[in-house]
Amino acid sequence: AQSVTQPDIHITVSEGASLELRCNYSYGATPYLFWYVQSPGQGLQLLLKYFSGDTLVQGIKGFEAEFKRSQSSFNLRKPSVHWSDAAEYFCAVGEGDTGRRALTFGSGTRLQVQP
Amino acid sequence: DTEVTQTPKHLVMGMTNKKSLKCEQHMGHRAMYWYKQKAKKPPELMFVYSYEKLSINESVPSRFSPECPNSSLLNLHLHALQPEDSALYLCASSQGSGTSSYEQYFGPGTRLTVT
């Protein structure tokens, strides 16, 4: 079965600083990878996705992520963080070769932004 | 329009009550999902409907009963719940086939409290 690990439970960055959130997945075949963001008490918003092709993907709100198959990673980055980026971030993987349309989520990383 | 709506936003119910959660999307999606999310945890998949048929049931207790009356609507009927069922219930939808079927769009959720 697939799994997703987000090693950082909580990260604090200063506004304007760069950000990298880590995500490692365990899946033998074709992973479909996603990053979602969740503000307190809200639903999840899709930031970006990777299915195949170019390993650097651009998303909304200035986020990007890079797929590295050799490291089983899909880290999320942003060059300059805004206070409104404070939220919970979830990495997720879908089973790309089984057709089972169920995402497995990591445990999440809570981002705090200092002024 | 990538909007999934859920009603009600908040629900408080006793352990002997019967209530329903509703979810609606008008994106033409043919797959719909129910997730349960406890505080500070990732969403956990409960049910998946594909083309109005139940395709995945993650061994959810029978006190939760899903229903998909048509391709735009998804209900979750609740009966004889336990206090530990208190959580944020999230609905999501996606395309019915192809890689886009893994790209799920979430509603804002229903905050359920069982007393």
mmCIF file with all atom_site columns, C-alpha atoms in Angstrom:
data_model
loop_
_atom_site.group_PDB
_atom_site.id
_atom_site.type_symbol
_atom_site.label_atom_id
_atom_site.label_alt_id
_atom_site.label_comp_id
_atom_site.label_asym_id
_atom_site.label_entity_id
_atom_site.label_seq_id
_atom_site.pdbx_PDB_ins_code
_atom_site.Cartn_x
_atom_site.Cartn_y
_atom_site.Cartn_z
_atom_site.occupancy
_atom_site.B_iso_or_equiv
_atom_site.pdbx_formal_charge
_atom_site.auth_seq_id
_atom_site.auth_comp_id
_atom_site.auth_asym_id
_atom_site.auth_atom_id
_atom_site.pdbx_PDB_model_num
ATOM 1   C CA . ALA A 1 1   ? 0.000   0.000  0.000   1.00 0.00 ? 1   ALA A CA 1
ATOM 2   C CA . GLN A 1 2   ? 1.113   3.526  -0.660  1.00 0.00 ? 2   GLN A CA 1
ATOM 3   C CA . SER A 1 3   ? 2.077   5.941  2.096   1.00 0.00 ? 3   SER A CA 1
ATOM 4   C CA . VAL A 1 4   ? 3.071   9.576  2.419   1.00 0.00 ? 4   VAL A CA 1
ATOM 5   C CA . THR A 1 5   ? 5.432   11.083 4.972   1.00 0.00 ? 5   THR A CA 1
ATOM 6   C CA . GLN A 1 6   ? 5.651   14.748 5.821   1.00 0.00 ? 6   GLN A CA 1
ATOM 7   C CA . PRO A 1 7   ? 8.589   14.885 8.233   1.00 0.00 ? 7   PRO A CA 1
ATOM 8   C CA . ASP A 1 8   ? 7.927   18.389 9.521   1.00 0.00 ? 8   ASP A CA 1
ATOM 9   C CA . ILE A 1 9   ? 4.879   18.721 11.765  1.00 0.00 ? 9   ILE A CA 1
ATOM 10  C CA . HIS A 1 10  ? 5.311   22.453 12.254  1.00 0.00 ? 10  HIS A CA 1
ATOM 11  C CA . ILE A 1 11  ? 7.397   25.072 10.427  1.00 0.00 ? 11  ILE A CA 1
ATOM 12  C CA . THR A 1 12  ? 7.762   28.772 11.209  1.00 0.00 ? 12  THR A CA 1
ATOM 13  C CA . VAL A 1 13  ? 9.161   31.198 8.644   1.00 0.00 ? 13  VAL A CA 1
ATOM 14  C CA . SER A 1 14  ? 9.404   34.955 8.455   1.00 0.00 ? 14  SER A CA 1
ATOM 15  C CA . GLU A 1 15  ? 7.290   36.832 5.959   1.00 0.00 ? 15  GLU A CA 1
ATOM 16  C CA . GLY A 1 16  ? 9.253   37.283 2.751   1.00 0.00 ? 16  GLY A CA 1
ATOM 17  C CA . ALA A 1 17  ? 11.494  34.294 3.411   1.00 0.00 ? 17  ALA A CA 1
ATOM 18  C CA . SER A 1 18  ? 11.590  31.249 1.167   1.00 0.00 ? 18  SER A CA 1
ATOM 19  C CA . LEU A 1 19  ? 9.756   28.059 2.052   1.00 0.00 ? 19  LEU A CA 1
ATOM 20  C CA . GLU A 1 20  ? 10.237  24.380 1.397   1.00 0.00 ? 20  GLU A CA 1
ATOM 21  C CA . LEU A 1 21  ? 7.865   21.734 2.736   1.00 0.00 ? 21  LEU A CA 1
ATOM 22  C CA . ARG A 1 22  ? 9.015   18.153 2.449   1.00 0.00 ? 22  ARG A CA 1
ATOM 23  C CA . CYS A 1 23  ? 7.019   15.182 1.225   1.00 0.00 ? 23  CYS A CA 1
ATOM 24  C CA . ASN A 1 24  ? 8.196   11.620 0.716   1.00 0.00 ? 24  ASN A CA 1
ATOM 25  C CA . TYR A 1 25  ? 6.003   8.920  -0.733  1.00 0.00 ? 25  TYR A CA 1
ATOM 26  C CA . SER A 1 26  ? 6.166   5.172  -0.858  1.00 0.00 ? 26  SER A CA 1
ATOM 27  C CA . TYR A 1 27  ? 4.575   3.690  -3.941  1.00 0.00 ? 27  TYR A CA 1
ATOM 28  C CA . GLY A 1 28  ? 6.092   1.204  -6.349  1.00 0.00 ? 28  GLY A CA 1
ATOM 29  C CA . ALA A 1 29  ? 4.403   2.197  -9.561  1.00 0.00 ? 29  ALA A CA 1
ATOM 30  C CA . THR A 1 30  ? 3.111   5.432  -11.023 1.00 0.00 ? 30  THR A CA 1
ATOM 31  C CA . PRO A 1 31  ? 2.350   7.944  -8.280  1.00 0.00 ? 31  PRO A CA 1
ATOM 32  C CA . TYR A 1 32  ? 0.019   10.807 -8.903  1.00 0.00 ? 32  TYR A CA 1
ATOM 33  C CA . LEU A 1 33  ? 1.068   13.523 -6.464  1.00 0.00 ? 33  LEU A CA 1
ATOM 34  C CA . PHE A 1 34  ? -0.778  16.502 -5.037  1.00 0.00 ? 34  PHE A CA 1
ATOM 35  C CA . TRP A 1 35  ? -0.359  19.339 -2.574  1.00 0.00 ? 35  TRP A CA 1
ATOM 36  C CA . TYR A 1 36  ? -3.399  20.742 -0.789  1.00 0.00 ? 36  TYR A CA 1
ATOM 37  C CA . VAL A 1 37  ? -3.708  23.659 1.630   1.00 0.00 ? 37  VAL A CA 1
ATOM 38  C CA . GLN A 1 38  ? -6.262  23.943 4.425   1.00 0.00 ? 38  GLN A CA 1
ATOM 39  C CA . SER A 1 39  ? -7.043  27.044 6.459   1.00 0.00 ? 39  SER A CA 1
ATOM 40  C CA . PRO A 1 40  ? -8.504  26.461 9.941   1.00 0.00 ? 40  PRO A CA 1
ATOM 41  C CA . GLY A 1 41  ? -12.014 25.013 9.822   1.00 0.00 ? 41  GLY A CA 1
ATOM 42  C CA . GLN A 1 42  ? -12.060 25.065 6.032   1.00 0.00 ? 42  GLN A CA 1
ATOM 43  C CA . GLY A 1 43  ? -11.945 22.535 3.222   1.00 0.00 ? 43  GLY A CA 1
ATOM 44  C CA . LEU A 1 44  ? -8.859  21.620 1.239   1.00 0.00 ? 44  LEU A CA 1
ATOM 45  C CA . GLN A 1 45  ? -7.731  23.657 -1.739  1.00 0.00 ? 45  GLN A CA 1
ATOM 46  C CA . LEU A 1 46  ? -5.665  22.048 -4.478  1.00 0.00 ? 46  LEU A CA 1
ATOM 47  C CA . LEU A 1 47  ? -2.355  23.887 -4.921  1.00 0.00 ? 47  LEU A CA 1
ATOM 48  C CA . LEU A 1 48  ? -0.751  21.765 -7.624  1.00 0.00 ? 48  LEU A CA 1
ATOM 49  C CA . LYS A 1 49  ? -0.551  18.288 -9.100  1.00 0.00 ? 49  LYS A CA 1
ATOM 50  C CA . TYR A 1 50  ? 1.898   15.983 -10.839 1.00 0.00 ? 50  TYR A CA 1
ATOM 51  C CA . PHE A 1 51  ? 0.905   13.144 -13.152 1.00 0.00 ? 51  PHE A CA 1
ATOM 52  C CA . SER A 1 52  ? 3.843   12.831 -15.543 1.00 0.00 ? 52  SER A CA 1
ATOM 53  C CA . GLY A 1 53  ? 6.190   14.860 -17.735 1.00 0.00 ? 53  GLY A CA 1
ATOM 54  C CA . ASP A 1 54  ? 8.052   17.926 -16.523 1.00 0.00 ? 54  ASP A CA 1
ATOM 55  C CA . THR A 1 55  ? 9.153   17.229 -12.970 1.00 0.00 ? 55  THR A CA 1
ATOM 56  C CA . LEU A 1 56  ? 8.853   20.873 -11.893 1.00 0.00 ? 56  LEU A CA 1
ATOM 57  C CA . VAL A 1 57  ? 5.207   21.857 -11.630 1.00 0.00 ? 57  VAL A CA 1
ATOM 58  C CA . GLN A 1 58  ? 3.737   25.270 -11.031 1.00 0.00 ? 58  GLN A CA 1
ATOM 59  C CA . GLY A 1 59  ? 0.651   25.812 -8.956  1.00 0.00 ? 59  GLY A CA 1
ATOM 60  C CA . ILE A 1 60  ? -1.555  28.548 -7.650  1.00 0.00 ? 60  ILE A CA 1
ATOM 61  C CA . LYS A 1 61  ? -0.527  31.303 -5.214  1.00 0.00 ? 61  LYS A CA 1
ATOM 62  C CA . GLY A 1 62  ? 3.102   31.228 -6.410  1.00 0.00 ? 62  GLY A CA 1
ATOM 63  C CA . PHE A 1 63  ? 3.808   27.668 -5.243  1.00 0.00 ? 63  PHE A CA 1
ATOM 64  C CA . GLU A 1 64  ? 5.835   25.099 -7.141  1.00 0.00 ? 64  GLU A CA 1
ATOM 65  C CA . ALA A 1 65  ? 6.865   21.506 -6.464  1.00 0.00 ? 65  ALA A CA 1
ATOM 66  C CA . GLU A 1 66  ? 9.541   19.226 -7.832  1.00 0.00 ? 66  GLU A CA 1
ATOM 67  C CA . PHE A 1 67  ? 9.100   15.492 -8.359  1.00 0.00 ? 67  PHE A CA 1
ATOM 68  C CA . LYS A 1 68  ? 12.275  13.495 -7.744  1.00 0.00 ? 68  LYS A CA 1
ATOM 69  C CA . ARG A 1 69  ? 11.709  9.825  -8.440  1.00 0.00 ? 69  ARG A CA 1
ATOM 70  C CA . SER A 1 70  ? 15.181  8.812  -7.197  1.00 0.00 ? 70  SER A CA 1
ATOM 71  C CA . GLN A 1 71  ? 14.399  10.347 -3.799  1.00 0.00 ? 71  GLN A CA 1
ATOM 72  C CA . SER A 1 72  ? 10.670  9.491  -3.768  1.00 0.00 ? 72  SER A CA 1
ATOM 73  C CA . SER A 1 73  ? 10.025  13.114 -2.963  1.00 0.00 ? 73  SER A CA 1
ATOM 74  C CA . PHE A 1 74  ? 7.645   15.849 -4.019  1.00 0.00 ? 74  PHE A CA 1
ATOM 75  C CA . ASN A 1 75  ? 8.682   18.942 -2.070  1.00 0.00 ? 75  ASN A CA 1
ATOM 76  C CA . LEU A 1 76  ? 6.672   22.150 -2.143  1.00 0.00 ? 76  LEU A CA 1
ATOM 77  C CA . ARG A 1 77  ? 8.439   25.499 -2.486  1.00 0.00 ? 77  ARG A CA 1
ATOM 78  C CA . LYS A 1 78  ? 7.669   29.172 -2.504  1.00 0.00 ? 78  LYS A CA 1
ATOM 79  C CA . PRO A 1 79  ? 10.310  31.875 -2.987  1.00 0.00 ? 79  PRO A CA 1
ATOM 80  C CA . SER A 1 80  ? 8.678   34.503 -0.765  1.00 0.00 ? 80  SER A CA 1
ATOM 81  C CA . VAL A 1 81  ? 6.072   33.658 1.861   1.00 0.00 ? 81  VAL A CA 1
ATOM 82  C CA . HIS A 1 82  ? 3.131   35.948 2.624   1.00 0.00 ? 82  HIS A CA 1
ATOM 83  C CA . TRP A 1 83  ? 1.316   36.116 5.964   1.00 0.00 ? 83  TRP A CA 1
ATOM 84  C CA . SER A 1 84  ? -1.783  34.691 4.249   1.00 0.00 ? 84  SER A CA 1
ATOM 85  C CA . ASP A 1 85  ? 0.112   31.461 3.511   1.00 0.00 ? 85  ASP A CA 1
ATOM 86  C CA . ALA A 1 86  ? -0.182  30.427 7.171   1.00 0.00 ? 86  ALA A CA 1
ATOM 87  C CA . ALA A 1 87  ? -2.204  27.196 7.052   1.00 0.00 ? 87  ALA A CA 1
ATOM 88  C CA . GLU A 1 88  ? -1.960  23.403 7.104   1.00 0.00 ? 88  GLU A CA 1
ATOM 89  C CA . TYR A 1 89  ? -0.387  21.787 4.044   1.00 0.00 ? 89  TYR A CA 1
ATOM 90  C CA . PHE A 1 90  ? -1.079  18.220 2.995   1.00 0.00 ? 90  PHE A CA 1
ATOM 91  C CA . CYS A 1 91  ? 0.786   16.127 0.455   1.00 0.00 ? 91  CYS A CA 1
ATOM 92  C CA . ALA A 1 92  ? -1.213  13.295 -1.127  1.00 0.00 ? 92  ALA A CA 1
ATOM 93  C CA . VAL A 1 93  ? -0.596  10.385 -3.469  1.00 0.00 ? 93  VAL A CA 1
ATOM 94  C CA . GLY A 1 94  ? -2.979  8.552  -5.779  1.00 0.00 ? 94  GLY A CA 1
ATOM 95  C CA . GLU A 1 95  ? -2.520  5.063  -7.188  1.00 0.00 ? 95  GLU A CA 1
ATOM 96  C CA . GLY A 1 96  ? -1.856  5.936  -10.798 1.00 0.00 ? 96  GLY A CA 1
ATOM 97  C CA . ASP A 1 97  ? -1.942  2.425  -12.170 1.00 0.00 ? 97  ASP A CA 1
ATOM 98  C CA . THR A 1 98  ? -4.804  0.786  -10.294 1.00 0.00 ? 98  THR A CA 1
ATOM 99  C CA . GLY A 1 99  ? -7.629  3.133  -11.130 1.00 0.00 ? 99  GLY A CA 1
ATOM 100 C CA . ARG A 1 100 ? -8.545  3.238  -7.468  1.00 0.00 ? 100 ARG A CA 1
ATOM 101 C CA . ARG A 1 101 ? -9.463  6.865  -7.123  1.00 0.00 ? 101 ARG A CA 1
ATOM 102 C CA . ALA A 1 102 ? -8.545  7.288  -3.498  1.00 0.00 ? 102 ALA A CA 1
ATOM 103 C CA . LEU A 1 103 ? -5.900  9.659  -2.238  1.00 0.00 ? 103 LEU A CA 1
ATOM 104 C CA . THR A 1 104 ? -3.612  8.853  0.663   1.00 0.00 ? 104 THR A CA 1
ATOM 105 C CA . PHE A 1 105 ? -2.707  11.955 2.624   1.00 0.00 ? 105 PHE A CA 1
ATOM 106 C CA . GLY A 1 106 ? 0.369   12.738 4.673   1.00 0.00 ? 106 GLY A CA 1
ATOM 107 C CA . SER A 1 107 ? -0.072  13.864 8.255   1.00 0.00 ? 107 SER A CA 1
ATOM 108 C CA . GLY A 1 108 ? 0.297   17.518 7.299   1.00 0.00 ? 108 GLY A CA 1
ATOM 109 C CA . THR A 1 109 ? 2.678   20.389 8.022   1.00 0.00 ? 109 THR A CA 1
ATOM 110 C CA . ARG A 1 110 ? 1.433   23.438 9.861   1.00 0.00 ? 110 ARG A CA 1
ATOM 111 C CA . LEU A 1 111 ? 3.008   26.636 8.553   1.00 0.00 ? 111 LEU A CA 1
ATOM 112 C CA . GLN A 1 112 ? 3.280   29.666 10.775  1.00 0.00 ? 112 GLN A CA 1
ATOM 113 C CA . VAL A 1 113 ? 4.408   32.998 9.298   1.00 0.00 ? 113 VAL A CA 1
ATOM 114 C CA . GLN A 1 114 ? 6.097   35.563 11.497  1.00 0.00 ? 114 GLN A CA 1
ATOM 115 C CA . PRO A 1 115 ? 5.825   39.267 10.630  1.00 0.00 ? 115 PRO A CA 1
ATOM 116 C CA . ASP B 2 1   ? -16.363 27.076 -11.404 1.00 0.00 ? 1   ASP B CA 1
ATOM 117 C CA . THR B 2 2   ? -14.570 24.672 -9.073  1.00 0.00 ? 2   THR B CA 1
ATOM 118 C CA . GLU B 2 3   ? -17.052 24.819 -6.233  1.00 0.00 ? 3   GLU B CA 1
ATOM 119 C CA . VAL B 2 4   ? -18.374 22.085 -4.022  1.00 0.00 ? 4   VAL B CA 1
ATOM 120 C CA . THR B 2 5   ? -21.010 23.177 -1.511  1.00 0.00 ? 5   THR B CA 1
ATOM 121 C CA . GLN B 2 6   ? -21.907 21.454 1.737   1.00 0.00 ? 6   GLN B CA 1
ATOM 122 C CA . THR B 2 7   ? -24.799 21.947 4.115   1.00 0.00 ? 7   THR B CA 1
ATOM 123 C CA . PRO B 2 8   ? -25.108 22.474 6.965   1.00 0.00 ? 8   PRO B CA 1
ATOM 124 C CA . LYS B 2 9   ? -21.857 24.155 8.020   1.00 0.00 ? 9   LYS B CA 1
ATOM 125 C CA . HIS B 2 10  ? -22.326 23.060 11.610  1.00 0.00 ? 10  HIS B CA 1
ATOM 126 C CA . LEU B 2 11  ? -24.442 20.295 13.090  1.00 0.00 ? 11  LEU B CA 1
ATOM 127 C CA . VAL B 2 12  ? -24.985 19.257 16.688  1.00 0.00 ? 12  VAL B CA 1
ATOM 128 C CA . MET B 2 13  ? -26.868 16.022 17.220  1.00 0.00 ? 13  MET B CA 1
ATOM 129 C CA . GLY B 2 14  ? -27.643 13.624 20.013  1.00 0.00 ? 14  GLY B CA 1
ATOM 130 C CA . MET B 2 15  ? -26.746 9.965  19.883  1.00 0.00 ? 15  MET B CA 1
ATOM 131 C CA . THR B 2 16  ? -30.337 8.968  19.114  1.00 0.00 ? 16  THR B CA 1
ATOM 132 C CA . ASN B 2 17  ? -30.911 11.507 16.357  1.00 0.00 ? 17  ASN B CA 1
ATOM 133 C CA . LYS B 2 18  ? -31.081 10.950 12.629  1.00 0.00 ? 18  LYS B CA 1
ATOM 134 C CA . LYS B 2 19  ? -29.595 13.676 10.440  1.00 0.00 ? 19  LYS B CA 1
ATOM 135 C CA . SER B 2 20  ? -28.177 14.073 6.940   1.00 0.00 ? 20  SER B CA 1
ATOM 136 C CA . LEU B 2 21  ? -25.253 15.923 5.433   1.00 0.00 ? 21  LEU B CA 1
ATOM 137 C CA . LYS B 2 22  ? -25.590 17.229 1.907   1.00 0.00 ? 22  LYS B CA 1
ATOM 138 C CA . CYS B 2 23  ? -23.040 17.912 -0.798  1.00 0.00 ? 23  CYS B CA 1
ATOM 139 C CA . GLU B 2 24  ? -23.563 19.409 -4.245  1.00 0.00 ? 24  GLU B CA 1
ATOM 140 C CA . GLN B 2 25  ? -21.342 20.135 -7.235  1.00 0.00 ? 25  GLN B CA 1
ATOM 141 C CA . HIS B 2 26  ? -22.111 21.555 -10.668 1.00 0.00 ? 26  HIS B CA 1
ATOM 142 C CA . MET B 2 27  ? -18.803 20.884 -12.383 1.00 0.00 ? 27  MET B CA 1
ATOM 143 C CA . GLY B 2 28  ? -20.054 17.859 -14.287 1.00 0.00 ? 28  GLY B CA 1
ATOM 144 C CA . HIS B 2 29  ? -17.923 15.591 -12.127 1.00 0.00 ? 29  HIS B CA 1
ATOM 145 C CA . ARG B 2 30  ? -18.929 11.929 -12.013 1.00 0.00 ? 30  ARG B CA 1
ATOM 146 C CA . ALA B 2 31  ? -17.023 10.860 -8.890  1.00 0.00 ? 31  ALA B CA 1
ATOM 147 C CA . MET B 2 32  ? -17.861 12.063 -5.392  1.00 0.00 ? 32  MET B CA 1
ATOM 148 C CA . TYR B 2 33  ? -16.247 11.341 -2.050  1.00 0.00 ? 33  TYR B CA 1
ATOM 149 C CA . TRP B 2 34  ? -16.868 11.547 1.680   1.00 0.00 ? 34  TRP B CA 1
ATOM 150 C CA . TYR B 2 35  ? -13.941 12.089 4.054   1.00 0.00 ? 35  TYR B CA 1
ATOM 151 C CA . LYS B 2 36  ? -13.789 12.357 7.836   1.00 0.00 ? 36  LYS B CA 1
ATOM 152 C CA . GLN B 2 37  ? -11.208 14.633 9.408   1.00 0.00 ? 37  GLN B CA 1
ATOM 153 C CA . LYS B 2 38  ? -10.415 14.748 13.102  1.00 0.00 ? 38  LYS B CA 1
ATOM 154 C CA . ALA B 2 39  ? -8.628  17.734 14.593  1.00 0.00 ? 39  ALA B CA 1
ATOM 155 C CA . LYS B 2 40  ? -4.968  18.036 13.591  1.00 0.00 ? 40  LYS B CA 1
ATOM 156 C CA . LYS B 2 41  ? -5.211  14.923 11.397  1.00 0.00 ? 41  LYS B CA 1
ATOM 157 C CA . PRO B 2 42  ? -5.371  14.360 7.645   1.00 0.00 ? 42  PRO B CA 1
ATOM 158 C CA . PRO B 2 43  ? -8.652  13.502 5.935   1.00 0.00 ? 43  PRO B CA 1
ATOM 159 C CA . GLU B 2 44  ? -9.607  9.836  5.997   1.00 0.00 ? 44  GLU B CA 1
ATOM 160 C CA . LEU B 2 45  ? -11.544 8.417  3.082   1.00 0.00 ? 45  LEU B CA 1
ATOM 161 C CA . MET B 2 46  ? -14.958 6.977  3.913   1.00 0.00 ? 46  MET B CA 1
ATOM 162 C CA . PHE B 2 47  ? -16.819 6.416  0.632   1.00 0.00 ? 47  PHE B CA 1
ATOM 163 C CA . VAL B 2 48  ? -16.385 6.897  -3.105  1.00 0.00 ? 48  VAL B CA 1
ATOM 164 C CA . TYR B 2 49  ? -19.182 7.075  -5.649  1.00 0.00 ? 49  TYR B CA 1
ATOM 165 C CA . SER B 2 50  ? -18.333 6.703  -9.319  1.00 0.00 ? 50  SER B CA 1
ATOM 166 C CA . TYR B 2 51  ? -21.100 7.336  -11.872 1.00 0.00 ? 51  TYR B CA 1
ATOM 167 C CA . GLU B 2 52  ? -23.647 7.228  -9.027  1.00 0.00 ? 52  GLU B CA 1
ATOM 168 C CA . LYS B 2 53  ? -22.532 3.793  -7.893  1.00 0.00 ? 53  LYS B CA 1
ATOM 169 C CA . LEU B 2 54  ? -20.728 3.091  -4.637  1.00 0.00 ? 54  LEU B CA 1
ATOM 170 C CA . SER B 2 55  ? -17.235 1.990  -5.614  1.00 0.00 ? 55  SER B CA 1
ATOM 171 C CA . ILE B 2 56  ? -15.292 2.231  -2.342  1.00 0.00 ? 56  ILE B CA 1
ATOM 172 C CA . ASN B 2 57  ? -16.451 1.762  1.244   1.00 0.00 ? 57  ASN B CA 1
ATOM 173 C CA . GLU B 2 58  ? -13.522 1.961  3.643   1.00 0.00 ? 58  GLU B CA 1
ATOM 174 C CA . SER B 2 59  ? -15.147 -0.347 6.194   1.00 0.00 ? 59  SER B CA 1
ATOM 175 C CA . VAL B 2 60  ? -17.215 2.487  7.601   1.00 0.00 ? 60  VAL B CA 1
ATOM 176 C CA . PRO B 2 61  ? -19.713 1.589  10.386  1.00 0.00 ? 61  PRO B CA 1
ATOM 177 C CA . SER B 2 62  ? -23.294 1.183  9.222   1.00 0.00 ? 62  SER B CA 1
ATOM 178 C CA . ARG B 2 63  ? -24.418 4.174  11.287  1.00 0.00 ? 63  ARG B CA 1
ATOM 179 C CA . PHE B 2 64  ? -23.058 6.162  8.312   1.00 0.00 ? 64  PHE B CA 1
ATOM 180 C CA . SER B 2 65  ? -25.115 5.595  5.175   1.00 0.00 ? 65  SER B CA 1
ATOM 181 C CA . PRO B 2 66  ? -24.159 7.324  1.905   1.00 0.00 ? 66  PRO B CA 1
ATOM 182 C CA . GLU B 2 67  ? -26.532 8.076  -0.920  1.00 0.00 ? 67  GLU B CA 1
ATOM 183 C CA . CYS B 2 68  ? -25.955 9.504  -4.391  1.00 0.00 ? 68  CYS B CA 1
ATOM 184 C CA . PRO B 2 69  ? -29.376 10.526 -5.811  1.00 0.00 ? 69  PRO B CA 1
ATOM 185 C CA . ASN B 2 70  ? -27.846 11.913 -9.010  1.00 0.00 ? 70  ASN B CA 1
ATOM 186 C CA . SER B 2 71  ? -24.497 12.949 -10.444 1.00 0.00 ? 71  SER B CA 1
ATOM 187 C CA . SER B 2 72  ? -24.555 16.340 -8.708  1.00 0.00 ? 72  SER B CA 1
ATOM 188 C CA . LEU B 2 73  ? -25.677 15.351 -5.229  1.00 0.00 ? 73  LEU B CA 1
ATOM 189 C CA . LEU B 2 74  ? -24.196 13.291 -2.443  1.00 0.00 ? 74  LEU B CA 1
ATOM 190 C CA . ASN B 2 75  ? -25.767 12.711 0.957   1.00 0.00 ? 75  ASN B CA 1
ATOM 191 C CA . LEU B 2 76  ? -24.468 11.159 4.134   1.00 0.00 ? 76  LEU B CA 1
ATOM 192 C CA . HIS B 2 77  ? -27.207 9.872  6.436   1.00 0.00 ? 77  HIS B CA 1
ATOM 193 C CA . LEU B 2 78  ? -26.306 9.686  10.110  1.00 0.00 ? 78  LEU B CA 1
ATOM 194 C CA . HIS B 2 79  ? -28.018 7.541  12.734  1.00 0.00 ? 79  HIS B CA 1
ATOM 195 C CA . ALA B 2 80  ? -27.104 6.543  16.281  1.00 0.00 ? 80  ALA B CA 1
ATOM 196 C CA . LEU B 2 81  ? -23.717 8.210  16.175  1.00 0.00 ? 81  LEU B CA 1
ATOM 197 C CA . GLN B 2 82  ? -21.163 8.123  18.955  1.00 0.00 ? 82  GLN B CA 1
ATOM 198 C CA . PRO B 2 83  ? -19.304 11.090 20.459  1.00 0.00 ? 83  PRO B CA 1
ATOM 199 C CA . GLU B 2 84  ? -16.103 9.877  18.770  1.00 0.00 ? 84  GLU B CA 1
ATOM 200 C CA . ASP B 2 85  ? -17.802 10.509 15.410  1.00 0.00 ? 85  ASP B CA 1
ATOM 201 C CA . SER B 2 86  ? -17.504 14.239 16.055  1.00 0.00 ? 86  SER B CA 1
ATOM 202 C CA . ALA B 2 87  ? -15.307 15.586 13.272  1.00 0.00 ? 87  ALA B CA 1
ATOM 203 C CA . LEU B 2 88  ? -15.187 17.722 10.129  1.00 0.00 ? 88  LEU B CA 1
ATOM 204 C CA . TYR B 2 89  ? -16.886 15.854 7.280   1.00 0.00 ? 89  TYR B CA 1
ATOM 205 C CA . LEU B 2 90  ? -15.565 16.795 3.882   1.00 0.00 ? 90  LEU B CA 1
ATOM 206 C CA . CYS B 2 91  ? -17.110 16.143 0.514   1.00 0.00 ? 91  CYS B CA 1
ATOM 207 C CA . ALA B 2 92  ? -15.043 16.138 -2.677  1.00 0.00 ? 92  ALA B CA 1
ATOM 208 C CA . SER B 2 93  ? -15.633 15.549 -6.366  1.00 0.00 ? 93  SER B CA 1
ATOM 209 C CA . SER B 2 94  ? -13.551 14.759 -9.433  1.00 0.00 ? 94  SER B CA 1
ATOM 210 C CA . GLN B 2 95  ? -13.861 13.853 -13.090 1.00 0.00 ? 95  GLN B CA 1
ATOM 211 C CA . GLY B 2 96  ? -15.160 10.356 -13.652 1.00 0.00 ? 96  GLY B CA 1
ATOM 212 C CA . SER B 2 97  ? -12.277 8.992  -15.700 1.00 0.00 ? 97  SER B CA 1
ATOM 213 C CA . GLY B 2 98  ? -8.724  9.643  -16.832 1.00 0.00 ? 98  GLY B CA 1
ATOM 214 C CA . THR B 2 99  ? -5.924  11.215 -14.825 1.00 0.00 ? 99  THR B CA 1
ATOM 215 C CA . SER B 2 100 ? -8.196  14.119 -13.907 1.00 0.00 ? 100 SER B CA 1
ATOM 216 C CA . SER B 2 101 ? -10.309 11.680 -11.917 1.00 0.00 ? 101 SER B CA 1
ATOM 217 C CA . TYR B 2 102 ? -7.605  11.802 -9.255  1.00 0.00 ? 102 TYR B CA 1
ATOM 218 C CA . GLU B 2 103 ? -7.822  15.593 -9.021  1.00 0.00 ? 103 GLU B CA 1
ATOM 219 C CA . GLN B 2 104 ? -10.282 16.103 -6.194  1.00 0.00 ? 104 GLN B CA 1
ATOM 220 C CA . TYR B 2 105 ? -12.014 19.351 -5.323  1.00 0.00 ? 105 TYR B CA 1
ATOM 221 C CA . PHE B 2 106 ? -13.192 19.738 -1.757  1.00 0.00 ? 106 PHE B CA 1
ATOM 222 C CA . GLY B 2 107 ? -16.116 21.477 -0.157  1.00 0.00 ? 107 GLY B CA 1
ATOM 223 C CA . PRO B 2 108 ? -15.775 23.577 3.018   1.00 0.00 ? 108 PRO B CA 1
ATOM 224 C CA . GLY B 2 109 ? -16.975 20.746 5.230   1.00 0.00 ? 109 GLY B CA 1
ATOM 225 C CA . THR B 2 110 ? -19.629 20.174 7.883   1.00 0.00 ? 110 THR B CA 1
ATOM 226 C CA . ARG B 2 111 ? -18.459 20.433 11.491  1.00 0.00 ? 111 ARG B CA 1
ATOM 227 C CA . LEU B 2 112 ? -20.349 17.675 13.309  1.00 0.00 ? 112 LEU B CA 1
ATOM 228 C CA . THR B 2 113 ? -20.634 17.462 17.094  1.00 0.00 ? 113 THR B CA 1
ATOM 229 C CA . VAL B 2 114 ? -22.282 14.422 18.658  1.00 0.00 ? 114 VAL B CA 1
ATOM 230 C CA . THR B 2 115 ? -23.495 14.944 22.239  1.00 0.00 ? 115 THR B CA 1
#
